[in-house]
CSV table of C-alpha atoms in Angstrom, one decimal:
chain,number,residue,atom,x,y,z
A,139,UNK,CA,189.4,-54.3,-161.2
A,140,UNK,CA,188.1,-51.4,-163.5
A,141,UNK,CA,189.6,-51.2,-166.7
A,142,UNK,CA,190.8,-47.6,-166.0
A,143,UNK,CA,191.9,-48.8,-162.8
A,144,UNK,CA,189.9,-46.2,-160.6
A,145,UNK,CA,189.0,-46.8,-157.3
A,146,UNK,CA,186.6,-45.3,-154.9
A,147,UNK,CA,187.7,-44.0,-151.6
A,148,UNK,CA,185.1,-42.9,-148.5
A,149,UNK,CA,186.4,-40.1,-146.4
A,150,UNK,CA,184.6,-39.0,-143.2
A,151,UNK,CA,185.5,-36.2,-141.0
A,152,UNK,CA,184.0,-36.3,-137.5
A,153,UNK,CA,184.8,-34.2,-134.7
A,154,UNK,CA,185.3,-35.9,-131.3
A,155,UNK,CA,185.4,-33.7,-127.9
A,156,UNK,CA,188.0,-35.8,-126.6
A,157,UNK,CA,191.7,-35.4,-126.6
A,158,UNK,CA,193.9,-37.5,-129.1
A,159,UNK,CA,195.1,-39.7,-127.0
A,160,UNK,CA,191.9,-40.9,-125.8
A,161,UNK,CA,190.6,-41.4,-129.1
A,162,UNK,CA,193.9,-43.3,-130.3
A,163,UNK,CA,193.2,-45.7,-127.5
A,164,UNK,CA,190.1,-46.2,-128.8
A,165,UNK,CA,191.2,-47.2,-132.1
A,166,UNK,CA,194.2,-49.1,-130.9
A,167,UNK,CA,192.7,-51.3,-127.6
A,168,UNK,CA,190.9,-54.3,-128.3
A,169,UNK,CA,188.2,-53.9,-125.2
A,170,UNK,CA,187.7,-49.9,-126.1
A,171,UNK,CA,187.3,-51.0,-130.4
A,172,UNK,CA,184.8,-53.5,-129.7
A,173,UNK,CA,182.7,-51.2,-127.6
A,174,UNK,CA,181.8,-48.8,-131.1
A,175,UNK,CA,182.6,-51.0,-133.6
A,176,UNK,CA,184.4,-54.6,-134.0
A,177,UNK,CA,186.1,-56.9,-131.7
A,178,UNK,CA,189.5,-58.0,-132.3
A,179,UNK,CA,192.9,-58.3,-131.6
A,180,UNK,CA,194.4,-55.1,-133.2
A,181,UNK,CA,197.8,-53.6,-131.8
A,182,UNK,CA,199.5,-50.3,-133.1
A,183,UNK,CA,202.9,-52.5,-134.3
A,184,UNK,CA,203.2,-52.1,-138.3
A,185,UNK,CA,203.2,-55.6,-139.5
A,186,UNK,CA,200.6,-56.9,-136.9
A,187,UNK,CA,198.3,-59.2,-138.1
A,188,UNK,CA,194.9,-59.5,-136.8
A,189,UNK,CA,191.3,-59.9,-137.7
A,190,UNK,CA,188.2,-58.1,-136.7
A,191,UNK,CA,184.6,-59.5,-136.6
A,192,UNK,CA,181.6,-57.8,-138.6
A,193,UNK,CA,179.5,-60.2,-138.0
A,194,UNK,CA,177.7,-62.7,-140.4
A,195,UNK,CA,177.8,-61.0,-143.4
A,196,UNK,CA,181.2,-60.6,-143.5
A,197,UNK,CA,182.9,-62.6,-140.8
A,198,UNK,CA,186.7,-62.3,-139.7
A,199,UNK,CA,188.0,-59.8,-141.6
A,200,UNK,CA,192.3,-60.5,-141.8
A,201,UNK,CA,193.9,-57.1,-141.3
A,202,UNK,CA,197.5,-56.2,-141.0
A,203,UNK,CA,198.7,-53.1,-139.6
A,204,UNK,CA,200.6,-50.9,-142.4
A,205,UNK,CA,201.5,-47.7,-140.9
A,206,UNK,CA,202.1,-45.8,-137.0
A,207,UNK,CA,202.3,-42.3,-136.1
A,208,UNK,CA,201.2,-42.4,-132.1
A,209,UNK,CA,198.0,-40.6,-131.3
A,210,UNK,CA,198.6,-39.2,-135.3
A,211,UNK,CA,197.9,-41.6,-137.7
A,212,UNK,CA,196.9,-45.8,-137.8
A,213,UNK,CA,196.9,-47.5,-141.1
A,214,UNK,CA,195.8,-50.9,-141.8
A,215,UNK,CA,194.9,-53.5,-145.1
A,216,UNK,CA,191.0,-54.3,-144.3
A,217,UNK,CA,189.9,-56.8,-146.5
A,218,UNK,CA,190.7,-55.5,-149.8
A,219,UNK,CA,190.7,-52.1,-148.7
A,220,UNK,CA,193.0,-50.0,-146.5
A,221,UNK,CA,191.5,-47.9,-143.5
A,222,UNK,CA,193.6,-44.6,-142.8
A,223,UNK,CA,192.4,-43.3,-139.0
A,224,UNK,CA,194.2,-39.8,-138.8
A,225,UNK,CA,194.1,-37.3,-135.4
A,226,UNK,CA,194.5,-34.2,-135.2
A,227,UNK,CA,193.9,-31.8,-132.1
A,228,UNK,CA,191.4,-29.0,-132.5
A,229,UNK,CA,191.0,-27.2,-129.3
A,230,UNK,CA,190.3,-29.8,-126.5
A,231,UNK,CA,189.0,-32.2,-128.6
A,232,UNK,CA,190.2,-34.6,-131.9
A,233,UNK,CA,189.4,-34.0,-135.7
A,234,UNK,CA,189.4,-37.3,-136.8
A,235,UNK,CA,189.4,-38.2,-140.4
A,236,UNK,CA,189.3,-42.0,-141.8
A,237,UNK,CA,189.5,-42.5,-145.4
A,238,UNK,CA,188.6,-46.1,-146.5
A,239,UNK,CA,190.3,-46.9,-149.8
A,240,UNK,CA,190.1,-49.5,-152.5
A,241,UNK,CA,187.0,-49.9,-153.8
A,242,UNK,CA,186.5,-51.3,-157.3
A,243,UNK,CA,182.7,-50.5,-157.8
A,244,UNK,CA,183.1,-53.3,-160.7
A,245,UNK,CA,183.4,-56.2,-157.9
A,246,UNK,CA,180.0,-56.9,-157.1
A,247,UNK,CA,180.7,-57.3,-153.1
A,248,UNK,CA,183.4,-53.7,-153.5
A,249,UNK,CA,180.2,-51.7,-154.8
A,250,UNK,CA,177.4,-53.3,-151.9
A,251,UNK,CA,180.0,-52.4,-149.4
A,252,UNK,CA,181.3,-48.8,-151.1
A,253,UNK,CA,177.0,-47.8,-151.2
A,254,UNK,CA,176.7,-49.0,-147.9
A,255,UNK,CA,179.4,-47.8,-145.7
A,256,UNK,CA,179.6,-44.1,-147.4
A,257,UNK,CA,176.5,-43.5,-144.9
A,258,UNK,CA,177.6,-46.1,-142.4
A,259,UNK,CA,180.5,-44.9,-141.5
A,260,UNK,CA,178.8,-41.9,-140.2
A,261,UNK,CA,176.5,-43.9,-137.7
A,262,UNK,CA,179.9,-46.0,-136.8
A,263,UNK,CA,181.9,-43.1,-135.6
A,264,UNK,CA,178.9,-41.7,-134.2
A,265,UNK,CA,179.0,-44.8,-132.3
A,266,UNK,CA,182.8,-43.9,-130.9
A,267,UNK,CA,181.7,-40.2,-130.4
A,268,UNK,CA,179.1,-41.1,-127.5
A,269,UNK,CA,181.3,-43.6,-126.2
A,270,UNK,CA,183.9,-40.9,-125.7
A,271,UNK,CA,181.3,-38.0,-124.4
A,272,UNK,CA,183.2,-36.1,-122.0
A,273,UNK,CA,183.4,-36.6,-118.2
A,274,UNK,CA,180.3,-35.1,-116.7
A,275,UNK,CA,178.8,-34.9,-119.9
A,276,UNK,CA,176.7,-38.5,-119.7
């Protein structure tokens, strides 16, 4: 860790023209996840353990669910990190805001991921946000 102990955070705000509720399923159903971003067994249950596959360069990632707040807020560990999802209705759609905490830019692996996924997060819930276009709107 940094000797003054300061780590990064990446916080994205994207707006999804989709209720809350539909987006929470999407971040809380295993089938609807893997369709924008990783497959695997999440549940909204704090203390659920699960893991989520990226793939070859990092593999099974172990999670555990930290915090619940129906169609309001999903908190889980990520790795060394923590991933905050946070919904909040905006007319008939869903500001959705993730902050991704815990990066020690000192760890070689923390800083490759922290330059990576400031950007790729962007593309990620881009991902979500065509997977949820609204009825009639495909």
């Amino acid at each position: 860790m940094t000797e003054n102990n300061q780590l990064r955070t990446i916080n994205v705000d994207q707006f999804v023209a989709r209720p809350p509720e539909v987006v929470w399923r999407s971040l809380t159903e295993p089938e609807l996840l893997a369709r924008w971003w990783a497959s695997g067994d999440i549940a909204p249950v704090v203390g659920h353990r699960f893991t989520l596959d990226m793939g070859r360069r990092w593999g099974h990632v172990p999670c555990t669910v930290t915090e619940v707040e129906p169609t309001r807020r999903l908190s889980y560990t990520f790795a060394d990190w923590t991933l905050t999802w946070r919904l909040v209705a905006e007319g008939a759609g869903t500001r959705l805001f993730l902050e991704h905490s815990g990066f020690d830019l000192d760890d070689q692996q923390h800083a490759f991921a922290f330059r990576n996924m400031s950007s790729g997060w962007t593309d990620v819930l881009g991902k979500l946000e065509r997977d949820l276009e609204p009825v009639g709107g495909r």
